Short mmCIF file of C-alpha atoms in Angstrom, two decimals:
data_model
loop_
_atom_site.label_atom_id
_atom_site.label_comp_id
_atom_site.label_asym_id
_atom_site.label_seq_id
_atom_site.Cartn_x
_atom_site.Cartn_y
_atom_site.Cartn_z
CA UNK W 123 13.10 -8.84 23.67
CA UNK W 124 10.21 -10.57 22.06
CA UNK W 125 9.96 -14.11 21.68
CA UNK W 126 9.51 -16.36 18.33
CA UNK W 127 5.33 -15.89 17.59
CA UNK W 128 3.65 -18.90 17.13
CA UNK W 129 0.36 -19.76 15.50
CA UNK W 130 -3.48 -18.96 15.92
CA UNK W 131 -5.75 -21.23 17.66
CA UNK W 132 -7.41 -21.69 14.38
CA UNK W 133 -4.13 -22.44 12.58
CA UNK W 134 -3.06 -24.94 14.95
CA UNK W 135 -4.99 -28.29 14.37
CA UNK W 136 -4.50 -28.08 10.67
CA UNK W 137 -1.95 -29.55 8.31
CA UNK W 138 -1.49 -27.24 5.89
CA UNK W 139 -2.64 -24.05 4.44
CA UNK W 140 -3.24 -22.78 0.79
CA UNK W 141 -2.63 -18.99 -0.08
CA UNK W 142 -4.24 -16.73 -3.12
CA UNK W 143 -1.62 -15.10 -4.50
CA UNK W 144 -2.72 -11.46 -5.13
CA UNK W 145 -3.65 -9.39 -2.43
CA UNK W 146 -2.41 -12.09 0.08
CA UNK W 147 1.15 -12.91 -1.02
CA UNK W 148 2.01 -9.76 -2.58
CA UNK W 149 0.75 -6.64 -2.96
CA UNK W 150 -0.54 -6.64 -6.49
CA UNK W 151 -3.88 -6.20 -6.69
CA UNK W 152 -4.14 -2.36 -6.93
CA UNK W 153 -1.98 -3.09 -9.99
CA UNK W 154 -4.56 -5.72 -11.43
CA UNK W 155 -7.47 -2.76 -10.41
CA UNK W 156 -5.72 0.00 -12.20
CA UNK W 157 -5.25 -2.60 -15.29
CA UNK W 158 -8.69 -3.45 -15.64
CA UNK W 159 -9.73 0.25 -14.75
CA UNK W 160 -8.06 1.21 -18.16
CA UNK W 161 -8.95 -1.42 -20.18
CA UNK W 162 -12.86 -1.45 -19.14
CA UNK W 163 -12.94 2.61 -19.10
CA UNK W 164 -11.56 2.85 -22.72
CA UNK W 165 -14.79 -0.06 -23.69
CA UNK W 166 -17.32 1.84 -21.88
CA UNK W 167 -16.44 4.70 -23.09
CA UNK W 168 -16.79 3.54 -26.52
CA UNK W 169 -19.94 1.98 -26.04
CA UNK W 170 -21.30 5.45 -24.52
CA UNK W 171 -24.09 5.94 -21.87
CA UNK W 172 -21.81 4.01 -18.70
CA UNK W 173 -20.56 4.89 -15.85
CA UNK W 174 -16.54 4.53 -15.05
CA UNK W 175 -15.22 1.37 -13.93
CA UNK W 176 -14.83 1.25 -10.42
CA UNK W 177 -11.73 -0.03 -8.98
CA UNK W 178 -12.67 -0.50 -5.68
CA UNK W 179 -16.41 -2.34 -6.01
CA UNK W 180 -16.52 -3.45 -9.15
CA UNK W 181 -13.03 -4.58 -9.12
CA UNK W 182 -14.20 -6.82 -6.05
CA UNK W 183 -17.73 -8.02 -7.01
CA UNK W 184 -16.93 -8.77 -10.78
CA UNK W 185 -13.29 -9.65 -11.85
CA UNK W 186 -11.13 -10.28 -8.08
CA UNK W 187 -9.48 -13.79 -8.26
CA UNK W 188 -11.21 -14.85 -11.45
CA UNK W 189 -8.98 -15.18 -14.37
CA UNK W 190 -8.52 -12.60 -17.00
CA UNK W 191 -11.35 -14.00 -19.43
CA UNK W 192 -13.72 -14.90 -16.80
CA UNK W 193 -13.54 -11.13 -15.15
CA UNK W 194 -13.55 -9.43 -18.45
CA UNK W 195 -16.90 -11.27 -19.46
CA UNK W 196 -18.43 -11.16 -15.83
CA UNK W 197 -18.20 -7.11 -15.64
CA UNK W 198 -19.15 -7.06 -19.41
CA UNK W 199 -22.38 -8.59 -18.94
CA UNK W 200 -23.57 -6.69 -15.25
CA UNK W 201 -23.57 -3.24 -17.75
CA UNK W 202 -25.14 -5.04 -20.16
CA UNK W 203 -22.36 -4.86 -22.33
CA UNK W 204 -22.77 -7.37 -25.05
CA UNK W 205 -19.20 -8.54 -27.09
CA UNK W 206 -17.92 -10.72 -29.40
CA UNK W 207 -16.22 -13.43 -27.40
CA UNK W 208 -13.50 -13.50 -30.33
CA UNK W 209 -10.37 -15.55 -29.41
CA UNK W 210 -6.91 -15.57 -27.79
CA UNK W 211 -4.82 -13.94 -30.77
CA UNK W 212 -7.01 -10.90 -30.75
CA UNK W 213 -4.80 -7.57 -29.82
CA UNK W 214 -6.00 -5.54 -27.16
CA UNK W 215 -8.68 -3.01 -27.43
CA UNK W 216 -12.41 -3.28 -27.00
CA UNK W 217 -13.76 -4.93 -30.15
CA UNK W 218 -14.25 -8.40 -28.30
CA UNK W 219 -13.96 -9.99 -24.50
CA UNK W 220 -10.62 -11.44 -25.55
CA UNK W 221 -9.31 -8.09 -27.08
CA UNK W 222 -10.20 -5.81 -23.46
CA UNK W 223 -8.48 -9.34 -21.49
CA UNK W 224 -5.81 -8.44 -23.86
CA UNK W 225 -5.71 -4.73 -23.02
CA UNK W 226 -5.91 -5.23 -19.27
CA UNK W 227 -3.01 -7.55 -19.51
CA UNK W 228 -0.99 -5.15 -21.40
CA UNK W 229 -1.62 -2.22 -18.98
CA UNK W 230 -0.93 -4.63 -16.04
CA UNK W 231 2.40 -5.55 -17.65
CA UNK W 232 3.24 -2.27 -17.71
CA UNK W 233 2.17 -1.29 -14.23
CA UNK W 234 4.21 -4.34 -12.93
CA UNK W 235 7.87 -3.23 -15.09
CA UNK W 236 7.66 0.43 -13.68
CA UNK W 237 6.39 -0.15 -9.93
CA UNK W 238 7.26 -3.40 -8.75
CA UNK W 239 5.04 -5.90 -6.90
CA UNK W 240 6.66 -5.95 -3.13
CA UNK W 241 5.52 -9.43 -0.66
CA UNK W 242 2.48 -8.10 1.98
CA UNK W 243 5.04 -8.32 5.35
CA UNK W 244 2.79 -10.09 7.53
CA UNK W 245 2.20 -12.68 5.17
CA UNK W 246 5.90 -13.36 4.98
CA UNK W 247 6.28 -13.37 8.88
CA UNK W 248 3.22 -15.95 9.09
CA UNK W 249 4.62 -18.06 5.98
CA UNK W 250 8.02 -18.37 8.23
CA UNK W 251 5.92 -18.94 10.98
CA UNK W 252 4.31 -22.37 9.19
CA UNK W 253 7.51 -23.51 7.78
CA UNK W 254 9.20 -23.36 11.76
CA UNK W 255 5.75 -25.33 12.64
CA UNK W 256 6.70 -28.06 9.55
CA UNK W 257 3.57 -27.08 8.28
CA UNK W 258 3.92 -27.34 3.91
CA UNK W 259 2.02 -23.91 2.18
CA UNK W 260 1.05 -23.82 -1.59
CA UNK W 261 -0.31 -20.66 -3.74
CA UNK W 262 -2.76 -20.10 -5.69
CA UNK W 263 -3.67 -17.62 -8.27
CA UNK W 264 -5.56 -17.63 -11.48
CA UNK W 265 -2.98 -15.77 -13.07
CA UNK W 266 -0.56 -16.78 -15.09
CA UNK W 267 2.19 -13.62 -13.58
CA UNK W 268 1.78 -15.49 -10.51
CA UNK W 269 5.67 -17.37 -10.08
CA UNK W 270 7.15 -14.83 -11.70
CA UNK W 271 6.06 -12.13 -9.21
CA UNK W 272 6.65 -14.44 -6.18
CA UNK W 273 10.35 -15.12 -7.35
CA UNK W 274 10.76 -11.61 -8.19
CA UNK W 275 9.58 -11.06 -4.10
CA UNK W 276 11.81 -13.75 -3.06
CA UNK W 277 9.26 -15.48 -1.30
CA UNK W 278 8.87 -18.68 -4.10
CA UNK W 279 10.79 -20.43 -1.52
CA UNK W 280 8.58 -20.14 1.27
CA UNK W 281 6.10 -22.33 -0.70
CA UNK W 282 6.08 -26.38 -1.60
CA UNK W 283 4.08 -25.68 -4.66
CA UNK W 284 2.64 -23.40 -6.66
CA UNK W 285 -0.67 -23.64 -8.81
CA UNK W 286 -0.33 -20.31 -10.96
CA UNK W 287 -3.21 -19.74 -13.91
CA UNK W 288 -0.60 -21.52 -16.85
CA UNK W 289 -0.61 -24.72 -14.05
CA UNK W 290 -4.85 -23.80 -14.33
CA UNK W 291 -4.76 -23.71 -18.39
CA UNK W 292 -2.41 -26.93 -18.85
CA UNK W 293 -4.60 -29.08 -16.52
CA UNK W 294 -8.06 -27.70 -18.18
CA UNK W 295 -8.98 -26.69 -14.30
CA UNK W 296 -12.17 -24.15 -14.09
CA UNK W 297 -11.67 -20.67 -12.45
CA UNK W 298 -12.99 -19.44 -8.56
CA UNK W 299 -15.60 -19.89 -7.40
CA UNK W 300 -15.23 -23.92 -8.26
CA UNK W 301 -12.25 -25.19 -5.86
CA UNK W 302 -10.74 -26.95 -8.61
CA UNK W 303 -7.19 -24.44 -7.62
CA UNK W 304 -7.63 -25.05 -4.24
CA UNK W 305 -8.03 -29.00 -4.18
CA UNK W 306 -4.96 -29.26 -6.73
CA UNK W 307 -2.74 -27.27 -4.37
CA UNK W 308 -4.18 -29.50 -0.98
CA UNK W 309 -3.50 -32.59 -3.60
CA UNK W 310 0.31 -31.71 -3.99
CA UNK W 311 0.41 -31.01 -0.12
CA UNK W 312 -1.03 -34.52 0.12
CA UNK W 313 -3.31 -33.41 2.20
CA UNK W 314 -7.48 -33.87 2.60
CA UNK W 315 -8.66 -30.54 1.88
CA UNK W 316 -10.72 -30.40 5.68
CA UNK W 317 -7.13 -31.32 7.25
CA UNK W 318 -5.45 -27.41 5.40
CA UNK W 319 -7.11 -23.78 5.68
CA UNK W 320 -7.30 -21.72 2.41
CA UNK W 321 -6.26 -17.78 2.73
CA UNK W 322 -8.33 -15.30 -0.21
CA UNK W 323 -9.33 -11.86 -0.43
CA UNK W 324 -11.43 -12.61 -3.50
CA UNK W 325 -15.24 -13.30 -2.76
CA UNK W 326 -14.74 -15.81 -5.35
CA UNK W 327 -11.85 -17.32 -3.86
CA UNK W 328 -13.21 -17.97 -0.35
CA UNK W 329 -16.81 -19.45 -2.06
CA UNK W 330 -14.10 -21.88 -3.52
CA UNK W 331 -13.07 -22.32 -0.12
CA UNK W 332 -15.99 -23.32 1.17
CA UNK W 333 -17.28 -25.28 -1.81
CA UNK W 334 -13.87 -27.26 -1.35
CA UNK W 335 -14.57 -28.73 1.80
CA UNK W 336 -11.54 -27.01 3.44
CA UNK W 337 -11.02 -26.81 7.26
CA UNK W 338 -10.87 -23.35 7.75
CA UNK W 339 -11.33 -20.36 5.30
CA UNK W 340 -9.68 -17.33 6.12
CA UNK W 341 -10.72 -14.01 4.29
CA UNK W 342 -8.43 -11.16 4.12
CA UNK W 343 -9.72 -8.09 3.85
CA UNK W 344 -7.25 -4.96 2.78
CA UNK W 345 -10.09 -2.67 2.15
CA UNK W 346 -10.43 0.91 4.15
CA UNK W 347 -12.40 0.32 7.27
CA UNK W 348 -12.86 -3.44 6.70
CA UNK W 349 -15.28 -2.48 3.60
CA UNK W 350 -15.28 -6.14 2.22
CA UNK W 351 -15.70 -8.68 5.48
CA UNK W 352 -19.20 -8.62 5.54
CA UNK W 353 -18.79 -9.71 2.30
CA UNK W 354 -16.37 -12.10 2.63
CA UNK W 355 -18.21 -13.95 5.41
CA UNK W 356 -21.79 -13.99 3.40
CA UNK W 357 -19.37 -16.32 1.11
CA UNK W 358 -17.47 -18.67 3.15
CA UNK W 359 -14.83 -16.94 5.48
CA UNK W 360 -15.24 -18.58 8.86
CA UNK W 361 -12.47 -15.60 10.14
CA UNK W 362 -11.82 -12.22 8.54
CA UNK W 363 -8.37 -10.69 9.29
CA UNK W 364 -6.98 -7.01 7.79
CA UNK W 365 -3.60 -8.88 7.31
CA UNK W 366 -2.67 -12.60 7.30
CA UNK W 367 0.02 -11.72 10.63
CA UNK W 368 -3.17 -11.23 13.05
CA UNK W 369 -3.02 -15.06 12.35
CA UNK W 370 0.05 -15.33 14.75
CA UNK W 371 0.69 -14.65 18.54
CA UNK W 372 3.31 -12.63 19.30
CA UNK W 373 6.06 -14.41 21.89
CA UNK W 374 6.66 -14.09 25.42
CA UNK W 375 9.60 -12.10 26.37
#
């Protein structure tokens, strides 16, 4: 019988650790890809001339751990794509950056109410893994579905705190890559941000990492054949792992 797995060197002389939410927690990024597929699609498309959204490298280089109006503009302006800003109350569609937000929300609503958004398993066995150590976790996550999805994954309770993207709005804190998320999340661990390691799949998110000051940065790359950790470690990762569980070492028997 195996024994209780315990931490990775790496982990060890740290206090705490901060996890992204999407693609780390649970598995909802394909769902955030397929949202802003259909939403950016439908604007290119109407703007004629463009190429298809793609949900793989676009999805990672342009809108991955940014928030909704941040990710819209960013893959707006690398086609050239020129909008009217417009403003929060706009419906979705692809008249203005706040209308194709509003779209990709909409579709990623939708996507979430007939599929489900399950917990990545070898983030749970790691999370149970720090809280048997005494070691406190937050989450992170520019959006605003964030403690919602968590609760509905019954893992809300493997965290001290939570910094989802409504936290982000009321405090006025910027978007990855600044480590405004990540800081605010060490803050309520009271801990220094070099003492706790930050987990992201994002290239944004692990830039915020590193810009933070933060111990250790640990990408996590979900991609076929490790596609992204090149990536990942051109912006900050000091470790790339396929799955946040090849952070612990399995027990004796």
């Amino acid at each position: 019988m195996r024994g209780t797995p315990s931490l990775a060197a790496c982990l060890r002389p740290l206090r705490a650790v901060v996890f992204d939410t999407d693609g780390v927690v649970i598995d909802s990024a394909r769902l955030h890809a397929a949202a802003w597929q259909g939403a950016f699609d439908a604007c290119l498309s109407a703007v004629g001339g463009q190429r298809p959204f793609d949900p793989v490298g676009d999805y990672l280089r342009h809108v991955d751990g940014r928030s909704r109006l941040d990710g819209a503009a960013g893959f707006l302006a690398s086609r050239g794509v020129r909008l009217p800003l417009g403003g929060p109350d706009d419906l979705p569609g692809t008249a203005t950056v706040w209308a194709v937000a509003a779209r990709k929300e909409e579709l990623f609503t939708a996507g979430v109410r007939a599929h489900g958004v399950p917990a990545w398993p070898g983030t749970v066995r790691l999370l149970r893994a720090l809280g048997r150590e005494r070691m406190p976790c937050a989450a992170v996550s520019a959006s605003r579905h964030a403690t919602e999805l968590m609760t509905a994954a019954d893992v809300i309770g493997l965290f001290r705190s939570v910094v989802d993207g409504e936290e982000a709005r009321r405090l006025g804190l910027p978007g990855k890559p600044d480590p405004a998320l990540f800081l605010e999340a060490a803050r309520r661990l009271d801990v220094p941000a070099r003492d706790a390691a930050v987990l992201e799949d994002a290239l944004a998110g692990v830039e915020a990492g590193r810009r933070g000051g933060f111990g250790l940065v640990v990408g996590v790359d979900r991609t076929a054949a490790g596609g992204n950790s090149a990536g990942l470690r051109r912006h900050g990762a000091d470790v790339v792992v396929a799955d946040p569980g090849e952070l612990l070492v399995p027990g004796k028997d």
